[in-house]
């Protein structure tokens, strides 16, 4: 089997040998949601327990956050005052995710809860999955030449979520000076070069990107860097964890049949908006 990934750190699509064995063309920048459905169906092998695509309902960043923006919507408004979960665009994104499960192109949410996305992919039980750059080195170690990277298929909008790795100091640390020296060492050019050499993540210093690109010569990491041009920031506010807890509970509950998806999205938006309103008062 061969694996392919739609990655953009940025979220490309990771794909595997299954794609080649099925005689399907390698994904490229022309791919859309429709291609995920049509090609994903061809790659699905029910008798072997193999799915064409992992729709990532359990992981927001690599899953529905991308799709909400690709549908022309948003997770949170730019001024941090309004949720985007009750918009027609959000409902379109989740309808797409649900369709992939109904067509058995993707594992169910129950299966995704029981088995981590990384295990689905590395055990070659899914042909393609959206994922970020920090997983590529691990996948390449397991899958070797069977791993491939392609641009994330687009919706109405060609975009994806961008997120970075940062360092923070605990406000209660007893060694503030030492902690600050560590943060400086990890974030300076020398520190980011070491990280880039491992293939773990794209460096904060763009001039060190070449080091990272060369870290995994058999994988086209340039796709992650190219995705930056069209990416949107990871959605946050002052109380991100509060509304994300609601989001996770409601979405997973809906996909487990506890309520309709639209009902879940409306509830997320209502409770998220209340949290955002409180933030404005603080």
Tab-separated table of N, CA, C and O in Angstrom, residues 211-253:
chain	number	residue	atom	x	y	z
A	211	UNK	N	16.761	23.790	5.206
A	211	UNK	CA	17.234	22.706	6.072
A	211	UNK	C	16.112	21.700	6.302
A	211	UNK	O	16.303	20.488	6.236
A	212	UNK	N	14.933	22.229	6.578
A	212	UNK	CA	13.785	21.361	6.801
A	212	UNK	C	13.399	20.604	5.536
A	212	UNK	O	13.114	19.405	5.576
A	213	UNK	N	13.412	21.275	4.399
A	213	UNK	CA	13.060	20.636	3.135
A	213	UNK	C	13.986	19.468	2.825
A	213	UNK	O	13.577	18.471	2.227
A	214	UNK	N	15.242	19.589	3.227
A	214	UNK	CA	16.228	18.533	2.962
A	214	UNK	C	16.200	17.422	4.002
A	214	UNK	O	16.874	16.398	3.835
A	215	UNK	N	15.442	17.617	5.085
A	215	UNK	CA	15.453	16.643	6.173
A	215	UNK	C	14.793	15.319	5.789
A	215	UNK	O	15.145	14.264	6.317
A	216	UNK	N	13.811	15.376	4.893
A	216	UNK	CA	13.126	14.173	4.422
A	216	UNK	C	13.121	14.210	2.893
A	216	UNK	O	12.130	14.566	2.260
A	217	UNK	N	14.241	13.876	2.275
A	217	UNK	CA	14.398	14.034	0.825
A	217	UNK	C	13.407	13.251	-0.029
A	217	UNK	O	13.187	13.600	-1.196
A	218	UNK	N	12.782	12.216	0.530
A	218	UNK	CA	11.843	11.413	-0.256
A	218	UNK	C	10.408	11.932	-0.208
A	218	UNK	O	9.513	11.347	-0.811
A	219	UNK	N	10.208	13.030	0.540
A	219	UNK	CA	8.867	13.592	0.684
A	219	UNK	C	8.875	15.041	0.197
A	219	UNK	O	9.791	15.794	0.504
A	220	UNK	N	7.859	15.430	-0.558
A	220	UNK	CA	7.785	16.789	-1.099
A	220	UNK	C	7.257	17.753	-0.040
A	220	UNK	O	6.084	18.138	-0.046
A	221	UNK	N	8.136	18.169	0.860
A	221	UNK	CA	7.733	19.065	1.946
A	221	UNK	C	7.420	20.475	1.460
A	221	UNK	O	6.782	21.247	2.180
A	222	UNK	N	7.839	20.830	0.259
A	222	UNK	CA	7.584	22.162	-0.270
A	222	UNK	C	6.093	22.466	-0.308
A	222	UNK	O	5.672	23.629	-0.199
A	223	UNK	N	5.276	21.431	-0.415
A	223	UNK	CA	3.828	21.611	-0.456
A	223	UNK	C	3.320	22.308	0.805
A	223	UNK	O	2.412	23.132	0.761
A	224	UNK	N	3.937	22.002	1.940
A	224	UNK	CA	3.539	22.653	3.189
A	224	UNK	C	3.866	24.143	3.158
A	224	UNK	O	3.087	24.970	3.604
A	225	UNK	N	5.028	24.468	2.638
A	225	UNK	CA	5.427	25.871	2.585
A	225	UNK	C	4.566	26.640	1.589
A	225	UNK	O	4.197	27.787	1.832
A	226	UNK	N	4.242	26.016	0.467
A	226	UNK	CA	3.400	26.674	-0.538
A	226	UNK	C	2.016	26.988	0.025
A	226	UNK	O	1.385	27.983	-0.358
A	227	UNK	N	1.546	26.143	0.946
A	227	UNK	CA	0.210	26.330	1.518
A	227	UNK	C	0.108	27.604	2.347
A	227	UNK	O	-0.992	28.124	2.573
A	228	UNK	N	1.236	28.115	2.804
A	228	UNK	CA	1.237	29.333	3.612
A	228	UNK	C	0.615	30.518	2.885
A	228	UNK	O	0.020	31.402	3.491
A	229	UNK	N	0.764	30.537	1.572
A	229	UNK	CA	0.299	31.678	0.784
A	229	UNK	C	-1.212	31.865	0.858
A	229	UNK	O	-1.717	32.970	0.676
A	230	UNK	N	-1.944	30.781	1.115
A	230	UNK	CA	-3.406	30.860	1.122
A	230	UNK	C	-4.012	30.487	2.472
A	230	UNK	O	-5.232	30.365	2.594
A	231	UNK	N	-3.174	30.322	3.473
A	231	UNK	CA	-3.648	29.828	4.765
A	231	UNK	C	-4.317	30.906	5.605
A	231	UNK	O	-4.109	32.096	5.400
A	232	UNK	N	-5.128	30.460	6.559
A	232	UNK	CA	-5.769	31.353	7.531
A	232	UNK	C	-5.339	30.913	8.931
A	232	UNK	O	-5.053	29.744	9.160
A	233	UNK	N	-5.289	31.851	9.900
A	233	UNK	CA	-4.799	31.512	11.244
A	233	UNK	C	-5.710	30.535	11.983
A	233	UNK	O	-6.929	30.533	11.792
A	234	UNK	N	-5.099	29.741	12.822
A	234	UNK	CA	-5.840	28.846	13.712
A	234	UNK	C	-6.783	29.682	14.583
A	234	UNK	O	-6.380	30.716	15.127
A	235	UNK	N	-8.047	29.289	14.716
A	235	UNK	CA	-9.032	30.106	15.447
A	235	UNK	C	-8.841	30.068	16.960
A	235	UNK	O	-8.847	28.988	17.576
A	236	UNK	N	-8.693	31.222	17.554
A	236	UNK	CA	-8.536	31.312	19.010
A	236	UNK	C	-9.227	32.560	19.544
A	236	UNK	O	-9.496	33.502	18.809
A	237	UNK	N	-9.492	32.551	20.844
A	237	UNK	CA	-9.943	33.724	21.577
A	237	UNK	C	-9.369	33.589	22.984
A	237	UNK	O	-8.570	32.692	23.250
A	238	UNK	N	-9.772	34.436	23.907
A	238	UNK	CA	-9.226	34.355	25.257
A	238	UNK	C	-9.633	33.074	25.978
A	238	UNK	O	-8.915	32.569	26.832
A	239	UNK	N	-10.802	32.549	25.630
A	239	UNK	CA	-11.289	31.345	26.301
A	239	UNK	C	-11.519	30.218	25.297
A	239	UNK	O	-12.556	29.545	25.314
A	240	UNK	N	-10.517	30.002	24.466
A	240	UNK	CA	-10.625	28.989	23.412
A	240	UNK	C	-11.005	27.623	23.968
A	240	UNK	O	-11.878	26.943	23.423
A	241	UNK	N	-10.340	27.204	25.041
A	241	UNK	CA	-10.567	25.857	25.568
A	241	UNK	C	-12.016	25.650	25.998
A	241	UNK	O	-12.556	24.535	25.873
A	242	UNK	N	-12.670	26.715	26.467
A	242	UNK	CA	-14.064	26.582	26.923
A	242	UNK	C	-14.994	26.249	25.765
A	242	UNK	O	-15.813	25.322	25.852
A	243	UNK	N	-14.894	27.032	24.679
A	243	UNK	CA	-15.812	26.738	23.579
A	243	UNK	C	-15.373	25.522	22.765
A	243	UNK	O	-16.206	24.844	22.145
A	244	UNK	N	-14.088	25.174	22.804
A	244	UNK	CA	-13.670	23.963	22.114
A	244	UNK	C	-14.167	22.715	22.832
A	244	UNK	O	-14.466	21.701	22.184
A	245	UNK	N	-14.276	22.757	24.149
A	245	UNK	CA	-14.831	21.620	24.882
A	245	UNK	C	-16.285	21.379	24.483
A	245	UNK	O	-16.720	20.235	24.297
A	246	UNK	N	-17.032	22.469	24.350
A	246	UNK	CA	-18.429	22.372	23.915
A	246	UNK	C	-18.484	21.822	22.493
A	246	UNK	O	-19.275	20.920	22.177
A	247	UNK	N	-17.639	22.368	21.657
A	247	UNK	CA	-17.555	21.968	20.245
A	247	UNK	C	-17.308	20.465	20.120
A	247	UNK	O	-18.006	19.762	19.377
A	248	UNK	N	-16.317	19.975	20.826
A	248	UNK	CA	-15.967	18.554	20.750
A	248	UNK	C	-17.112	17.664	21.211
A	248	UNK	O	-17.469	16.685	20.549
A	249	UNK	N	-17.715	18.008	22.348
A	249	UNK	CA	-18.812	17.215	22.899
A	249	UNK	C	-20.004	17.166	21.954
A	249	UNK	O	-20.574	16.092	21.683
A	250	UNK	N	-20.383	18.321	21.432
A	250	UNK	CA	-21.569	18.399	20.573
A	250	UNK	C	-21.359	17.706	19.227
A	250	UNK	O	-22.233	16.977	18.744
A	251	UNK	N	-20.215	17.926	18.611
A	251	UNK	CA	-19.959	17.343	17.285
A	251	UNK	C	-19.858	15.826	17.357
A	251	UNK	O	-20.472	15.110	16.561
A	252	UNK	N	-19.095	15.337	18.317
A	252	UNK	CA	-18.967	13.889	18.433
A	252	UNK	C	-20.308	13.261	18.807
A	252	UNK	O	-20.669	12.195	18.300
A	253	UNK	N	-21.060	13.943	19.670
A	253	UNK	CA	-22.375	13.435	20.034
A	253	UNK	C	-23.308	13.344	18.845
A	253	UNK	O	-24.045	12.363	18.683
